[in-house]
JSON list of C-alpha atoms in Angstrom, two decimals:
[
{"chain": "S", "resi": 1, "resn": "UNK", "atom": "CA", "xyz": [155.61, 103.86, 106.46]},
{"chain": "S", "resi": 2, "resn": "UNK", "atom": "CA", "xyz": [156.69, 101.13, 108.84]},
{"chain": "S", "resi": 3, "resn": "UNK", "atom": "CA", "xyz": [154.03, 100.08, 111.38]},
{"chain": "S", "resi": 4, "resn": "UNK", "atom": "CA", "xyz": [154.59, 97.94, 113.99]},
{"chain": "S", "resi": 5, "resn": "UNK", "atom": "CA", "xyz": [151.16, 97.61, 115.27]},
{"chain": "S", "resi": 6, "resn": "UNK", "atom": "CA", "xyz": [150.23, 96.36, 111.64]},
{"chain": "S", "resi": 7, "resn": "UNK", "atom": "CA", "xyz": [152.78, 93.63, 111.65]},
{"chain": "S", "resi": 8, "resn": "UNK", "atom": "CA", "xyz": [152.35, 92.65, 114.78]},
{"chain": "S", "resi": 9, "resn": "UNK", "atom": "CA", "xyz": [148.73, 91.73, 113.92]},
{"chain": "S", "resi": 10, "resn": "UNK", "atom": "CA", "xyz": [149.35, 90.28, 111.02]},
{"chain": "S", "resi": 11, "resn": "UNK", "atom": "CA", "xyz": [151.08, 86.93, 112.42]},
{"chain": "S", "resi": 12, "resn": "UNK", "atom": "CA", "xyz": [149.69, 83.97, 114.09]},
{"chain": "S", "resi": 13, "resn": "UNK", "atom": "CA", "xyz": [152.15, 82.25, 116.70]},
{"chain": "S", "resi": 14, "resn": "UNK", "atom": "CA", "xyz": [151.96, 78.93, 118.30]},
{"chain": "S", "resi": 15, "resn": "UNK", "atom": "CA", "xyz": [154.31, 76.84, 120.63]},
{"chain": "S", "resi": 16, "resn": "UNK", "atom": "CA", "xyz": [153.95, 72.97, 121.27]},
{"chain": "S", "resi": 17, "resn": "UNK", "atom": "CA", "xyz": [155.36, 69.94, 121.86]},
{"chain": "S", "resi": 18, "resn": "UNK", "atom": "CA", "xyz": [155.93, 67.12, 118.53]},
{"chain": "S", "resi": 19, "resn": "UNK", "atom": "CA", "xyz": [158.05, 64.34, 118.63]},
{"chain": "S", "resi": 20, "resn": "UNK", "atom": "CA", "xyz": [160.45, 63.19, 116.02]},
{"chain": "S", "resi": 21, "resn": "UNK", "atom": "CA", "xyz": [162.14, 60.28, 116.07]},
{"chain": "S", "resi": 22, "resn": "UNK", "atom": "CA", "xyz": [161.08, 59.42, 119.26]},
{"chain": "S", "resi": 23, "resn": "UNK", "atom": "CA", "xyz": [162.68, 62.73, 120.83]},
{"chain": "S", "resi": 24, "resn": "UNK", "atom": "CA", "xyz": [160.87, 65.38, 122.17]},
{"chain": "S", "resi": 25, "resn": "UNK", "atom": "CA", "xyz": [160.73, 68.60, 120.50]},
{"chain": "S", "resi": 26, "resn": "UNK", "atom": "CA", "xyz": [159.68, 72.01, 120.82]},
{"chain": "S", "resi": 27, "resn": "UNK", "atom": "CA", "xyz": [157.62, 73.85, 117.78]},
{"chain": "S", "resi": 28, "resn": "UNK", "atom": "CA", "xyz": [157.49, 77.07, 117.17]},
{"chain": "S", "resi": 29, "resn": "UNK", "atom": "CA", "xyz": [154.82, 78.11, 114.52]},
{"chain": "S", "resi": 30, "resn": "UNK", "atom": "CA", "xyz": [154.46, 81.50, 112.89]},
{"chain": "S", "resi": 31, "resn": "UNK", "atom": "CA", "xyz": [151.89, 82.18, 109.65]},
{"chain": "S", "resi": 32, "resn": "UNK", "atom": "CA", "xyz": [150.51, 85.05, 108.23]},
{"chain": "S", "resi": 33, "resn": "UNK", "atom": "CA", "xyz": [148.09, 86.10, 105.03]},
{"chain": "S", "resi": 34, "resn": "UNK", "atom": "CA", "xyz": [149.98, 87.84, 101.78]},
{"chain": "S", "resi": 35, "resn": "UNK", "atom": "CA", "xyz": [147.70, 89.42, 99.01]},
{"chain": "S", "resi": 36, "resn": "UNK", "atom": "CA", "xyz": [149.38, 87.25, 96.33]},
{"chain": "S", "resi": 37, "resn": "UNK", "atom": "CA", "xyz": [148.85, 83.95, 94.62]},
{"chain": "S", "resi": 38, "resn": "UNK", "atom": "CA", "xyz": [150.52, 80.69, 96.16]},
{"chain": "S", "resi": 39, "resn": "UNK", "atom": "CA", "xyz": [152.51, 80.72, 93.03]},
{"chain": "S", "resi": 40, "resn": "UNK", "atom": "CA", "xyz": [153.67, 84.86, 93.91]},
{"chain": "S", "resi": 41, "resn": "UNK", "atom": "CA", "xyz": [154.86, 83.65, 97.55]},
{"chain": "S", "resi": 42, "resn": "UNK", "atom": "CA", "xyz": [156.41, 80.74, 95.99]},
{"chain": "S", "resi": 43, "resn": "UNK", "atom": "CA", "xyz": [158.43, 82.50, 93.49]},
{"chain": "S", "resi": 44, "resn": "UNK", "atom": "CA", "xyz": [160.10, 85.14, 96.29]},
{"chain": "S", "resi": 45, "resn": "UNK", "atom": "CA", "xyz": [160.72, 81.98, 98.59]},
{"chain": "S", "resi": 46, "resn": "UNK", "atom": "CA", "xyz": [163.03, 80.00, 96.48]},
{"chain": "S", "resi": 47, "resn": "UNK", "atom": "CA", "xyz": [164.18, 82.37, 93.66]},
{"chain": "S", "resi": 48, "resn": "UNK", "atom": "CA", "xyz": [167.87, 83.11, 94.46]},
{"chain": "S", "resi": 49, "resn": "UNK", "atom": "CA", "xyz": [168.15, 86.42, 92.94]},
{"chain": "S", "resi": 50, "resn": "UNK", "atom": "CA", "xyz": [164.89, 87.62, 95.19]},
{"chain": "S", "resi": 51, "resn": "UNK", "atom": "CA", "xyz": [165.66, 85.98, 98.66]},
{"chain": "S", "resi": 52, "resn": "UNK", "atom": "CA", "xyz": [168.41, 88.02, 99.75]},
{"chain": "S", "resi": 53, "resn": "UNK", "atom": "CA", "xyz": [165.88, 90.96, 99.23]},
{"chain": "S", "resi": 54, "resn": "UNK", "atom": "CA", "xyz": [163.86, 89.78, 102.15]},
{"chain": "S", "resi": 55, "resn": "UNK", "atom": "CA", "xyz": [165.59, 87.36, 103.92]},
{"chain": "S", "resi": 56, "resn": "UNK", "atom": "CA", "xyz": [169.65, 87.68, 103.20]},
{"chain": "S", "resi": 57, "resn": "UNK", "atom": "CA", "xyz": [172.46, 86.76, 101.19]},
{"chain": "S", "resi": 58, "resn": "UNK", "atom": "CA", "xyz": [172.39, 82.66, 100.16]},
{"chain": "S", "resi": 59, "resn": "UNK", "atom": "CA", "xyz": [174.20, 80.30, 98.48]},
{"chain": "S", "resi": 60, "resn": "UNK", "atom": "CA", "xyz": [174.80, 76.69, 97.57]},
{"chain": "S", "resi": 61, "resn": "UNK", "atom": "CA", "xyz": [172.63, 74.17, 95.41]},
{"chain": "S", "resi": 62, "resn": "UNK", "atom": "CA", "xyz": [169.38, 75.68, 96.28]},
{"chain": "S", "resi": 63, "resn": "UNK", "atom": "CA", "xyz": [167.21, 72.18, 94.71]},
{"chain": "S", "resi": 64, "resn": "UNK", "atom": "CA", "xyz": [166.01, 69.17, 96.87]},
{"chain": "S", "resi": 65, "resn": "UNK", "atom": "CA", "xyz": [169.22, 66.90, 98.05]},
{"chain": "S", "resi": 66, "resn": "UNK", "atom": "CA", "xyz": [171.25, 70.00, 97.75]},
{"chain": "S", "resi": 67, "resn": "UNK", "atom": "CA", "xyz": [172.73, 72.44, 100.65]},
{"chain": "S", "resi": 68, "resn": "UNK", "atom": "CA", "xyz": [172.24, 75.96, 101.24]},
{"chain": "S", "resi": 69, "resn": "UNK", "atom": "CA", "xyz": [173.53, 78.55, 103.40]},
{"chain": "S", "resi": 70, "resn": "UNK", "atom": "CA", "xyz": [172.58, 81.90, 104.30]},
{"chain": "S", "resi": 71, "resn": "UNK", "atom": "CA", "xyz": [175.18, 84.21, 105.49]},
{"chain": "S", "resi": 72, "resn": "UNK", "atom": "CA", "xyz": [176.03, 84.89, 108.73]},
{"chain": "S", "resi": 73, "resn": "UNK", "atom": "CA", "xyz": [172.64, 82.69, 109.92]},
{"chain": "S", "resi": 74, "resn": "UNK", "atom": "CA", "xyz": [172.39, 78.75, 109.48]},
{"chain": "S", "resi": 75, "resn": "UNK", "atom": "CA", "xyz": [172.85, 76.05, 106.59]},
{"chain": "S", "resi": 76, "resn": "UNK", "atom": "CA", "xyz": [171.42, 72.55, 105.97]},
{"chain": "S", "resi": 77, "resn": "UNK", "atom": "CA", "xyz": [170.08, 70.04, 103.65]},
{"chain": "S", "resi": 78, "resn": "UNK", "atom": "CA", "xyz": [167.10, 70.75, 101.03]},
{"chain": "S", "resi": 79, "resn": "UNK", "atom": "CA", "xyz": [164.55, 68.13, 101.56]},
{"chain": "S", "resi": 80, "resn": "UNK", "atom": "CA", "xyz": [161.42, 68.83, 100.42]},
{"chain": "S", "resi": 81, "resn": "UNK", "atom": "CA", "xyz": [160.27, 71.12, 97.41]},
{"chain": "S", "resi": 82, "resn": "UNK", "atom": "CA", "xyz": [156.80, 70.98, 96.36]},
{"chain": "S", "resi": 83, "resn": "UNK", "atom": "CA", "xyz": [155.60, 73.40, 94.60]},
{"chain": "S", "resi": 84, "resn": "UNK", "atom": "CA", "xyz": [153.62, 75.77, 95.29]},
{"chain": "S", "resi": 85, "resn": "UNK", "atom": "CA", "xyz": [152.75, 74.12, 98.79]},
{"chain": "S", "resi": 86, "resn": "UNK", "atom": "CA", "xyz": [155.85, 72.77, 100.59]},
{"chain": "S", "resi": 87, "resn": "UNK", "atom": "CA", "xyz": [159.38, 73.88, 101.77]},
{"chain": "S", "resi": 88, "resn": "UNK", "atom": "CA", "xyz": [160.96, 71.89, 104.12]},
{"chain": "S", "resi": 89, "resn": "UNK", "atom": "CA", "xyz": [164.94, 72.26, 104.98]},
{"chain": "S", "resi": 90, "resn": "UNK", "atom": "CA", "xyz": [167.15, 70.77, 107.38]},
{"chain": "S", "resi": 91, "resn": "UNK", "atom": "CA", "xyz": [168.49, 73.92, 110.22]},
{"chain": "S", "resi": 92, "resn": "UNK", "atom": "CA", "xyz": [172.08, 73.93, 111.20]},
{"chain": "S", "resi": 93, "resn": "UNK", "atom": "CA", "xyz": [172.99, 76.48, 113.41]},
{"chain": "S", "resi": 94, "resn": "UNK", "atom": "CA", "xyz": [175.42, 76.93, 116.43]},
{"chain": "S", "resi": 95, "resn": "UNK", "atom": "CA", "xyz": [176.09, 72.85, 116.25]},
{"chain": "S", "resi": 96, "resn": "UNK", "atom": "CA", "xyz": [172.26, 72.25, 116.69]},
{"chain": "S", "resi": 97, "resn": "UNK", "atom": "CA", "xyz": [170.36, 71.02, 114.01]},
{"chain": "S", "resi": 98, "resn": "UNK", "atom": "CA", "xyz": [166.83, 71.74, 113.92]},
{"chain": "S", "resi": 99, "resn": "UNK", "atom": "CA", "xyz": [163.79, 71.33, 110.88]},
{"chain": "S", "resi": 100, "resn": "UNK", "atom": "CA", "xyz": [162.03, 74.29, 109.07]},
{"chain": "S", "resi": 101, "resn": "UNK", "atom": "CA", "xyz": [159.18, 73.39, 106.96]},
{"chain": "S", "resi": 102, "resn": "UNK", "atom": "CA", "xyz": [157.33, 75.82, 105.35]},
{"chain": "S", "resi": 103, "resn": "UNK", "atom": "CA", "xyz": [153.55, 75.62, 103.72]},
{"chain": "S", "resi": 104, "resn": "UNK", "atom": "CA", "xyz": [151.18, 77.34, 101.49]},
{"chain": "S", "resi": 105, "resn": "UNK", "atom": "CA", "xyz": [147.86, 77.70, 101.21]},
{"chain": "S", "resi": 106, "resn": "UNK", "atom": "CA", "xyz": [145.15, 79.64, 99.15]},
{"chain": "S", "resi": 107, "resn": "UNK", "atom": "CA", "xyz": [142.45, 81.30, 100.61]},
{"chain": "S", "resi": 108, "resn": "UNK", "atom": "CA", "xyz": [139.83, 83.96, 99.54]},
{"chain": "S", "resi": 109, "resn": "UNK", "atom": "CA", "xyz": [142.37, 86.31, 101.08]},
{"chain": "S", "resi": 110, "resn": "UNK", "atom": "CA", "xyz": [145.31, 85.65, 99.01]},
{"chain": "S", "resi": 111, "resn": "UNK", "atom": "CA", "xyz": [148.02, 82.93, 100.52]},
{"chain": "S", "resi": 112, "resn": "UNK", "atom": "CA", "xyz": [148.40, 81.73, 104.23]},
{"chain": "S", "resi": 113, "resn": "UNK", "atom": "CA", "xyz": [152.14, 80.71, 104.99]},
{"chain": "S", "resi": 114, "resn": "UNK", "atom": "CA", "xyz": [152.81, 78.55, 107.48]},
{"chain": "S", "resi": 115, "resn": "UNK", "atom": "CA", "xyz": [156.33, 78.34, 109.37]},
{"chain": "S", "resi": 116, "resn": "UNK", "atom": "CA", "xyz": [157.07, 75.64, 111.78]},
{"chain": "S", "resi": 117, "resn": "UNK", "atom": "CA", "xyz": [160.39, 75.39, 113.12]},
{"chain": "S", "resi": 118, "resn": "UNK", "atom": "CA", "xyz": [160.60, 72.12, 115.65]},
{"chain": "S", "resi": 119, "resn": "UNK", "atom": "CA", "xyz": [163.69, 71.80, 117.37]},
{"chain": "S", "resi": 120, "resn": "UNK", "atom": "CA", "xyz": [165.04, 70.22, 120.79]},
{"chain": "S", "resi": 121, "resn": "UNK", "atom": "CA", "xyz": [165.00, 72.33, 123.98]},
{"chain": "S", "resi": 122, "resn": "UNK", "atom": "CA", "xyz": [168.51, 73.32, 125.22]},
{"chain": "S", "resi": 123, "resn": "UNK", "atom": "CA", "xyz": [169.59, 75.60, 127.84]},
{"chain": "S", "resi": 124, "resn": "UNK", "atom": "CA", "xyz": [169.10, 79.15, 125.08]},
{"chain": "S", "resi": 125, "resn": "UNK", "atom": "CA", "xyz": [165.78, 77.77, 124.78]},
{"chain": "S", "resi": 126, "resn": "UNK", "atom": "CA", "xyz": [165.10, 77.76, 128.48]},
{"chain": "S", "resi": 127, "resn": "UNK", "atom": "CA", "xyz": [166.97, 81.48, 129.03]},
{"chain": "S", "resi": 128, "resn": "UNK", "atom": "CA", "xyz": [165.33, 83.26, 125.96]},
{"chain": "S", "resi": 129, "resn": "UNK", "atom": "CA", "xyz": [162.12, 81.04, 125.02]},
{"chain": "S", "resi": 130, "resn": "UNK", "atom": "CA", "xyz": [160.41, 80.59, 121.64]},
{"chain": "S", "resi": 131, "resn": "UNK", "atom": "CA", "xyz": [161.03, 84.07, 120.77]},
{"chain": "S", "resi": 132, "resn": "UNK", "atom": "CA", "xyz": [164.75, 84.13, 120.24]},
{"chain": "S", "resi": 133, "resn": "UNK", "atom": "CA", "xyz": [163.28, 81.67, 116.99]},
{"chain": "S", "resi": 134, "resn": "UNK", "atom": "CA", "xyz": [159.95, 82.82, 116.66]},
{"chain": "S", "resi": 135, "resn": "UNK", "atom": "CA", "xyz": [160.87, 86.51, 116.18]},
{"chain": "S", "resi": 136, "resn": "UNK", "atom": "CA", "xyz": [163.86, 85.83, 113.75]},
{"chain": "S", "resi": 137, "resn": "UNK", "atom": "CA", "xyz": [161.12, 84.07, 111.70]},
{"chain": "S", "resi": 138, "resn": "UNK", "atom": "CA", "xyz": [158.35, 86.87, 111.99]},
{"chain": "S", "resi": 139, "resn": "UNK", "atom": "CA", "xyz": [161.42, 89.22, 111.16]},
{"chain": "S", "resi": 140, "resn": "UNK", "atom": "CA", "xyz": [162.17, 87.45, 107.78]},
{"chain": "S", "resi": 141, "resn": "UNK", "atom": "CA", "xyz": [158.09, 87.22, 107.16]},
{"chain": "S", "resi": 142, "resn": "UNK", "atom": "CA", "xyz": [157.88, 90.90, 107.53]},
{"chain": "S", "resi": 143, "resn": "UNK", "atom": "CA", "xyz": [160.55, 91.62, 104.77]},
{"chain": "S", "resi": 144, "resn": "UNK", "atom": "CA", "xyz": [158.83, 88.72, 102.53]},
{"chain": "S", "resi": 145, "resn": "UNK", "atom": "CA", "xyz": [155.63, 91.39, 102.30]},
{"chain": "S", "resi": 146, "resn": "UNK", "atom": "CA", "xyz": [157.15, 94.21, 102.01]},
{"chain": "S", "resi": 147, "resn": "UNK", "atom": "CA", "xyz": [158.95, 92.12, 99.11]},
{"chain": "S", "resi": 148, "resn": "UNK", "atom": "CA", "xyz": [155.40, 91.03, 97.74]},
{"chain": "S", "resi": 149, "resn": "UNK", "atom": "CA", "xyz": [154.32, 94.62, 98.01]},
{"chain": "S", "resi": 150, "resn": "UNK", "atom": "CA", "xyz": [157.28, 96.56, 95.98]},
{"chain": "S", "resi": 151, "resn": "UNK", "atom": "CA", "xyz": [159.73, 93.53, 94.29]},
{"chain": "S", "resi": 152, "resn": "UNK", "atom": "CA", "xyz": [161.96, 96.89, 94.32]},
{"chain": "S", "resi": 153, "resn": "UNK", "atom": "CA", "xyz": [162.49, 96.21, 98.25]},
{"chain": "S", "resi": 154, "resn": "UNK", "atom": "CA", "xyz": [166.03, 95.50, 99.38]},
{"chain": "S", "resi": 155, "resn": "UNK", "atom": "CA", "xyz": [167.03, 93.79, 103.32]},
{"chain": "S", "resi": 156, "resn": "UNK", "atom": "CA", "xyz": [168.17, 97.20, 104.72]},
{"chain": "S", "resi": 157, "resn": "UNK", "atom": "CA", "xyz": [171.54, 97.19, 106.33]},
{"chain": "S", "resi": 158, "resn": "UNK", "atom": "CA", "xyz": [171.12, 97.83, 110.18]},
{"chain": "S", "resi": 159, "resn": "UNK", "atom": "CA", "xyz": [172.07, 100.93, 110.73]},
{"chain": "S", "resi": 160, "resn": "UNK", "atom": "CA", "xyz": [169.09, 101.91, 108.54]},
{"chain": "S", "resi": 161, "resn": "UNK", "atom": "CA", "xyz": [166.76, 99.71, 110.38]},
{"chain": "S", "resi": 162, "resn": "UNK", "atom": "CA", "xyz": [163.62, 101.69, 111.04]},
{"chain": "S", "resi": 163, "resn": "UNK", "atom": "CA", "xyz": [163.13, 103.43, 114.38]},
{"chain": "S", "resi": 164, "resn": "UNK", "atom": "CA", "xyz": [159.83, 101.28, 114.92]},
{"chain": "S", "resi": 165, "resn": "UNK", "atom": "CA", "xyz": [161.28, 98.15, 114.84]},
{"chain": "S", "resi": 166, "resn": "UNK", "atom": "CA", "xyz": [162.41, 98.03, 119.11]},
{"chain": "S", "resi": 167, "resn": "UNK", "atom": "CA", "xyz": [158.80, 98.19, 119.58]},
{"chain": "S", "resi": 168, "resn": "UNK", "atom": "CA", "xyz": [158.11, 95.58, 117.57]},
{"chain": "S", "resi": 169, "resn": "UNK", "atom": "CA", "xyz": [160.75, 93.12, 119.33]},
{"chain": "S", "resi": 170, "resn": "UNK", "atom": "CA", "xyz": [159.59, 93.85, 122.59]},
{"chain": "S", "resi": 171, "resn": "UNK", "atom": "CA", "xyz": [156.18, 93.64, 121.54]},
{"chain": "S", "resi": 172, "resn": "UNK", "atom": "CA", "xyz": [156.63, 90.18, 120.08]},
{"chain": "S", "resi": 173, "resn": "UNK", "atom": "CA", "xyz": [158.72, 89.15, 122.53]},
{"chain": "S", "resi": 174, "resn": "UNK", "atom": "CA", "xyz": [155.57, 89.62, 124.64]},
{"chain": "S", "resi": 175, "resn": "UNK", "atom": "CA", "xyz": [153.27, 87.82, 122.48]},
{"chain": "S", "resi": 176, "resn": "UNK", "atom": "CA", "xyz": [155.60, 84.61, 122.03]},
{"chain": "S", "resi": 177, "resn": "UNK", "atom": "CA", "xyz": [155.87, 84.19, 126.09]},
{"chain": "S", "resi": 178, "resn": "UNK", "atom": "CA", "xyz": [152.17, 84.70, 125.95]},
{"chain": "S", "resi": 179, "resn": "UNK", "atom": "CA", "xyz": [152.45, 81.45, 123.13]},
{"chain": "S", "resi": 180, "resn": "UNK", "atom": "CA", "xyz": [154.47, 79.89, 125.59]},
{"chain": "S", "resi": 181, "resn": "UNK", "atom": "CA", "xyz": [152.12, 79.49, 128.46]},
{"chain": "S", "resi": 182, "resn": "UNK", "atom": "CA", "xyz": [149.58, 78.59, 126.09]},
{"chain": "S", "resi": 183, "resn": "UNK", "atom": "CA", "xyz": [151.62, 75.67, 124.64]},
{"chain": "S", "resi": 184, "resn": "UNK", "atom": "CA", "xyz": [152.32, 74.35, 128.62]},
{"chain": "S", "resi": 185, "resn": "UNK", "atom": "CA", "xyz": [155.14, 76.33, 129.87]},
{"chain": "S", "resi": 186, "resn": "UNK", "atom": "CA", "xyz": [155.59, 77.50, 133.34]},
{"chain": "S", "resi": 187, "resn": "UNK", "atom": "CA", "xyz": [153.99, 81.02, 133.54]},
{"chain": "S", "resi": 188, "resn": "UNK", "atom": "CA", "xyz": [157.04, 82.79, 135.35]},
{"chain": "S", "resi": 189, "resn": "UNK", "atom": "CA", "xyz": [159.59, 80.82, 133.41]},
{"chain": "S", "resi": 190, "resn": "UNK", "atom": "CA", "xyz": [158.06, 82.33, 130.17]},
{"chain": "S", "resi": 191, "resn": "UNK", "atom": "CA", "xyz": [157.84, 85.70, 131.50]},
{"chain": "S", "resi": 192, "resn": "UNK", "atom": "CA", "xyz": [161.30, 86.34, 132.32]},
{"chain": "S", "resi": 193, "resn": "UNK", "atom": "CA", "xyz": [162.47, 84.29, 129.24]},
{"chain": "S", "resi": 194, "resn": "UNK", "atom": "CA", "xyz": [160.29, 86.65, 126.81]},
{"chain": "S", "resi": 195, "resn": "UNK", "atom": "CA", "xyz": [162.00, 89.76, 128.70]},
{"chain": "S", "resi": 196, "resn": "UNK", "atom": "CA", "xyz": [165.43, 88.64, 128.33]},
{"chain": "S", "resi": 197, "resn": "UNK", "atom": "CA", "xyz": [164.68, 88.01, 124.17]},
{"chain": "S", "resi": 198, "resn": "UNK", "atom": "CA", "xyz": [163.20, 91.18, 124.40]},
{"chain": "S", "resi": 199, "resn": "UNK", "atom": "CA", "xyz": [166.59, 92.65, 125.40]},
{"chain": "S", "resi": 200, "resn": "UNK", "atom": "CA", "xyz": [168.57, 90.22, 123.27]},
{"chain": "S", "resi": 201, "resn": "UNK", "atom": "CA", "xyz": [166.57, 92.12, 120.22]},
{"chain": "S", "resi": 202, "resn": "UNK", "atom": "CA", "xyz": [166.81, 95.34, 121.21]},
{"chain": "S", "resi": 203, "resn": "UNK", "atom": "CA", "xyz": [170.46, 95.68, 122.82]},
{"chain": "S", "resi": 204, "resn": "UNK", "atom": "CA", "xyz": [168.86, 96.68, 126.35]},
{"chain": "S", "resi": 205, "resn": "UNK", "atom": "CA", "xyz": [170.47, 94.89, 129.44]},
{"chain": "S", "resi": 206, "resn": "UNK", "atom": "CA", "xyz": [169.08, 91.41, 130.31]},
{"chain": "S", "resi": 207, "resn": "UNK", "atom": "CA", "xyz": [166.75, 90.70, 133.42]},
{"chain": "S", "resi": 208, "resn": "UNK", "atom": "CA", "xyz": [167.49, 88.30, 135.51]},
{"chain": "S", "resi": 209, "resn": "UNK", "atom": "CA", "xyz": [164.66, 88.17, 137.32]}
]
């Protein structure tokens, strides 16, 4: 049974300011617990045969130096594989490139993973906030425990989407403005950015104000 509520809770989000290379850059962090070993989570993040189950169709020369590319989402370059503690890959999408870098870490309660996804603030940023990445992310962590839970699990095509899944968006779309403030963005800014993702999630007209 899907539960939003349980998901929802489940995830820890973030949003500050890094800088690479002397530019200034937005990250967007998102982690949650699995009951599973660091070596479990590893296994469904970078075997190519199980991450189209919870994430999507990929391809390319999935090893460090190599280039992936999931379909109908982003490519880039494979830069870091450690394992079982450290993903990182370069983030092409839309012309923008961006950084993903991805870490694990044991604890009592199984394995935290840890998301960050730092990239420069454009004008999509500034309409739809850290959500439009943050709940794309949260998305894909969400099918990653499901795919812990039953290795059966399969991505489900959208129309099969379940019916819980609008109040999720709009939900997180809440709690990622709320990240946004925290992290030193304007309070109304935030606010109407977090609706308009909200809407961009669930196919309801955009706010504009």
């Amino acid at each position: 049974m899907f539960s939003p509520t349980d998901h929802l809770g489940a995830a820890t989000r973030t949003v500050t300011t890094v800088t690479r290379d002397d530019a200034e850059l937005r990250l967007v962090t998102v982690s949650r617990t699995y009951d599973a070993t660091p070596d479990e989570v590893w296994a469904a993040l970078v075997d190519p045969e199980r991450i189209p189950r919870w994430l999507g169709p990929v391809e390319g020369d999935l090893r460090v130096g190599g280039r992936f590319a999931l379909e109908g989402n982003a490519s880039g370059d494979i830069t870091t594989c450690d394992r079982p503690e450290r993903l990182s890959v370069t983030w092409e999408h839309g012309g923008d490139t961006s950084w993903v870098d991805v870490s694990l870490r044991p604890t009592p309660d199984g394995t935290v993973l840890q998301l960050d996804h730092s990239f420069a603030v454009t004008d999509h940023y500034r309409r739809y906030g850290p959500g439009a990445t943050g709940i794309g992310w949260e998305l894909a962590l969400m099918g990653l425990s499901l795919h812990l839970a039953d290795p059966t699990f399969a991505h489900p095509a959208h129309d099969e989407l379940p019916p819980g899944l609008a109040e999720f968006n709009r939900a997180a779309a809440t709690a990622w403005g709320e990240a946004a403030v925290a992290g030193g963005d304007d309070a109304a800014e935030a606010d109407l950015a977090a609706r308009r993702c909200a809407a961009a999630y669930t196919g309801e007209p955009e706010p504009e104000a």
